[in-house]
Tab-separated table of C-alpha atoms in Angstrom:
chain	number	residue	atom	x	y	z
A	1	MET	CA	-20.294	21.661	4.934
A	2	LEU	CA	-18.481	18.805	3.238
A	3	PHE	CA	-21.433	17.473	1.235
A	4	SER	CA	-23.892	19.708	-0.564
A	5	ALA	CA	-27.601	18.951	-0.552
A	6	SER	CA	-27.504	18.320	-4.281
A	7	ALA	CA	-24.966	15.517	-3.827
A	8	THR	CA	-27.096	13.358	-1.540
A	9	PRO	CA	-29.626	12.193	-4.183
A	10	LEU	CA	-26.786	10.636	-6.193
A	11	VAL	CA	-26.398	7.722	-3.817
A	12	PRO	CA	-29.918	6.308	-4.323
A	13	SER	CA	-29.772	6.902	-8.078
A	14	LEU	CA	-26.525	4.923	-8.320
A	15	CYS	CA	-28.191	2.078	-6.446
A	16	LEU	CA	-31.150	2.198	-8.824
A	17	LEU	CA	-28.861	2.123	-11.845
A	18	ALA	CA	-27.182	-0.981	-10.514
A	19	ALA	CA	-30.532	-2.638	-9.784
A	20	GLU	CA	-32.070	-1.877	-13.218
A	21	LYS	CA	-29.958	-4.419	-15.078
A	22	PRO	CA	-30.052	-8.099	-14.159
A	23	VAL	CA	-26.701	-9.263	-12.901
A	24	ASN	CA	-25.199	-12.552	-14.013
A	25	ARG	CA	-23.638	-13.926	-10.825
A	26	ARG	CA	-20.760	-16.200	-11.739
A	27	PRO	CA	-17.934	-17.249	-9.468
A	28	MET	CA	-15.097	-14.779	-9.908
A	29	MET	CA	-11.695	-16.123	-10.860
A	30	MET	CA	-8.372	-14.462	-10.211
A	31	ARG	CA	-5.559	-15.189	-12.618
A	32	LEU	CA	-2.202	-15.159	-10.920
A	33	SER	CA	1.127	-14.507	-12.550
A	34	GLY	CA	2.038	-18.102	-11.725
A	35	GLY	CA	-0.768	-19.393	-13.968
A	36	GLY	CA	-3.180	-20.485	-11.225
A	37	ALA	CA	-6.530	-18.952	-10.469
A	38	ILE	CA	-8.447	-18.052	-7.354
A	39	GLY	CA	-12.159	-18.693	-7.226
A	40	SER	CA	-12.589	-21.879	-9.208
A	41	SER	CA	-13.110	-25.089	-7.305
A	42	SER	CA	-10.690	-27.069	-9.459
A	43	SER	CA	-7.786	-24.678	-9.062
A	44	SER	CA	-8.446	-23.343	-5.571
A	45	SER	CA	-6.669	-26.367	-4.133
A	46	ASN	CA	-3.570	-25.263	-6.093
A	47	PHE	CA	-3.573	-21.777	-4.610
A	48	ASP	CA	-1.316	-21.258	-1.618
A	49	LEU	CA	-2.023	-17.939	0.112
A	50	LYS	CA	1.162	-18.102	2.181
A	51	THR	CA	3.314	-18.499	-0.948
A	52	TYR	CA	1.366	-15.809	-2.819
A	53	TRP	CA	1.653	-13.362	0.103
A	54	GLY	CA	5.364	-14.119	0.601
A	55	THR	CA	6.149	-13.661	-3.085
A	56	LEU	CA	4.325	-10.342	-3.166
A	57	MET	CA	6.037	-9.186	0.039
A	58	THR	CA	9.444	-9.882	-1.519
A	59	GLU	CA	8.547	-7.934	-4.663
A	60	ILE	CA	7.032	-5.069	-2.661
A	61	ASN	CA	10.076	-4.859	-0.372
A	62	GLN	CA	12.309	-4.585	-3.445
A	63	LYS	CA	10.086	-1.890	-4.985
A	64	LEU	CA	10.025	0.035	-1.682
A	65	ASP	CA	13.805	-0.130	-1.427
A	66	GLU	CA	14.054	1.359	-4.931
A	67	ALA	CA	11.352	3.960	-4.193
A	68	ILE	CA	13.164	5.622	-1.268
A	69	PRO	CA	16.833	6.113	-2.108
A	70	VAL	CA	18.994	8.004	0.372
A	71	LYS	CA	19.547	11.535	-0.912
A	72	TYR	CA	19.751	15.021	0.544
A	73	PRO	CA	18.817	15.522	3.349
A	74	ALA	CA	20.230	12.104	4.157
A	75	GLY	CA	19.041	12.006	7.784
A	76	ILE	CA	15.389	12.360	6.791
A	77	TYR	CA	15.651	9.779	4.006
A	78	GLU	CA	17.413	7.322	6.310
A	79	SER	CA	14.644	7.842	8.864
A	80	MET	CA	11.999	7.250	6.187
A	81	ARG	CA	13.727	4.069	5.036
A	82	TYR	CA	14.121	2.851	8.638
A	83	SER	CA	10.347	2.769	9.117
A	84	VAL	CA	9.165	1.865	5.610
A	85	LEU	CA	11.641	-0.998	5.182
A	86	ALA	CA	11.292	-2.294	8.750
A	87	GLN	CA	11.543	-6.038	9.106
A	88	GLY	CA	8.461	-7.713	10.499
A	89	ALA	CA	5.992	-5.639	8.497
A	90	LYS	CA	3.143	-7.762	7.150
A	91	ARG	CA	2.637	-5.464	4.122
A	92	ALA	CA	-1.117	-6.035	4.211
A	93	PRO	CA	-2.185	-2.809	2.424
A	94	PRO	CA	0.193	-3.203	-0.540
A	95	VAL	CA	-0.401	-6.954	-0.871
A	96	MET	CA	-4.166	-6.405	-0.929
A	97	CYS	CA	-3.730	-3.600	-3.479
A	98	VAL	CA	-1.847	-5.888	-5.867
A	99	ALA	CA	-4.232	-8.795	-5.210
A	100	ALA	CA	-7.249	-6.579	-5.961
A	101	CYS	CA	-5.632	-5.443	-9.203
A	102	GLU	CA	-5.018	-9.048	-10.235
A	103	LEU	CA	-8.503	-10.078	-9.114
A	104	PHE	CA	-9.979	-7.704	-11.676
A	105	GLY	CA	-7.631	-8.808	-14.452
A	106	GLY	CA	-5.002	-6.097	-14.105
A	107	ASP	CA	-1.260	-6.470	-14.416
A	108	ARG	CA	0.511	-6.394	-11.063
A	109	LEU	CA	3.109	-4.016	-12.510
A	110	ALA	CA	0.330	-1.419	-12.756
A	111	ALA	CA	-0.450	-1.809	-9.052
A	112	PHE	CA	3.050	-1.715	-7.550
A	113	PRO	CA	3.409	2.105	-7.462
A	114	THR	CA	0.096	2.474	-5.628
A	115	ALA	CA	0.926	-0.491	-3.392
A	116	CYS	CA	4.226	1.148	-2.412
A	117	ALA	CA	2.449	4.445	-1.805
A	118	LEU	CA	-0.006	2.723	0.535
A	119	GLU	CA	2.891	1.327	2.555
A	120	MET	CA	4.553	4.753	2.685
A	121	VAL	CA	1.369	6.346	4.042
A	122	HIS	CA	0.957	3.474	6.522
A	123	ALA	CA	4.547	3.890	7.730
A	124	ALA	CA	4.038	7.654	8.075
A	125	SER	CA	1.005	7.080	10.275
A	126	LEU	CA	2.996	4.679	12.476
A	127	ILE	CA	5.904	7.134	12.792
A	128	HIS	CA	3.531	9.877	13.904
A	129	ASP	CA	1.558	7.542	16.172
A	130	ASP	CA	4.710	6.526	18.087
A	131	LEU	CA	5.792	10.126	18.807
A	132	PRO	CA	6.046	11.287	22.439
A	133	CYS	CA	3.192	13.758	21.884
A	134	MET	CA	0.948	10.872	20.751
A	135	ASP	CA	1.317	7.334	22.146
A	136	ASP	CA	4.971	7.735	23.157
A	137	ASP	CA	5.869	4.208	22.094
A	138	PRO	CA	9.638	3.638	22.292
A	139	VAL	CA	9.408	0.320	20.389
A	140	ARG	CA	7.749	-0.732	17.126
A	141	ARG	CA	7.889	-4.373	15.958
A	142	GLY	CA	10.531	-5.193	18.547
A	143	LYS	CA	12.904	-2.426	17.400
A	144	PRO	CA	13.322	1.131	18.644
A	145	SER	CA	10.677	3.350	17.094
A	146	ASN	CA	11.689	6.042	14.619
A	147	HIS	CA	11.759	8.937	17.088
A	148	THR	CA	13.819	6.849	19.537
A	149	VAL	CA	16.526	6.381	16.891
A	150	TYR	CA	16.381	9.675	14.976
A	151	GLY	CA	14.745	12.080	17.439
A	152	SER	CA	11.248	13.551	17.350
A	153	ASP	CA	12.170	16.380	14.983
A	154	ILE	CA	13.495	14.071	12.247
A	155	ALA	CA	10.688	11.539	12.845
A	156	ILE	CA	8.059	14.245	12.285
A	157	LEU	CA	9.801	15.388	9.091
A	158	ALA	CA	10.207	11.803	7.865
A	159	GLY	CA	6.536	11.034	8.459
A	160	ASP	CA	5.485	14.287	6.804
A	161	ALA	CA	7.804	13.654	3.824
A	162	LEU	CA	6.365	10.196	3.180
A	163	PHE	CA	2.938	11.587	2.236
A	164	PRO	CA	3.998	13.666	-0.799
A	165	LEU	CA	6.579	11.045	-1.747
A	166	ALA	CA	3.775	8.466	-1.901
A	167	PHE	CA	1.688	10.590	-4.257
A	168	GLN	CA	4.693	11.481	-6.384
A	169	HIS	CA	5.585	7.790	-6.617
A	170	ILE	CA	2.136	6.919	-7.969
A	171	VAL	CA	2.256	9.685	-10.572
A	172	SER	CA	5.815	9.105	-11.708
A	173	HIS	CA	6.014	5.290	-11.609
A	174	THR	CA	2.612	4.044	-12.764
A	175	PRO	CA	3.176	2.620	-16.262
A	176	PRO	CA	1.098	4.735	-18.699
A	177	ASP	CA	0.767	1.781	-21.081
A	178	LEU	CA	-0.975	-0.227	-18.331
A	179	VAL	CA	-2.914	2.639	-16.695
A	180	PRO	CA	-3.766	5.336	-19.257
């Protein structure tokens, strides 16, 4: 059994703890690296989501490119890069990761390793989903899917390799001065 009987009473007690103290509900503001803020009526007209998203996508794409260099075995790393760095990706999970970090006052540099890891895991799930034994999709985002280009064997290995690489990337690239 995944949950023990002793763990179930914790959920109501956490709710009670939160309800015991009165909460001061103020509009939340998000400070952006560009100096603007999200959440205040005076500055919300200055915030441009499209620009914010595009800027983050550019930074995330650069960080992803650095995170997956081609090394031995080159075929697997090239396959990993093919899917992770695919053009046309919206980068929603990593952008939301960085935005959430900034929303709560964190430095975006602290969030980039986790944001990249999220994209690696997302790409791995897409590689596996497109395989002939799953959905058998020959195309992803208008380009040949990973297994179509590299073969099912390499696609499986590339997808499988992205999971530990994602966790290693978080551990080895998260700045300890920003996230103790």
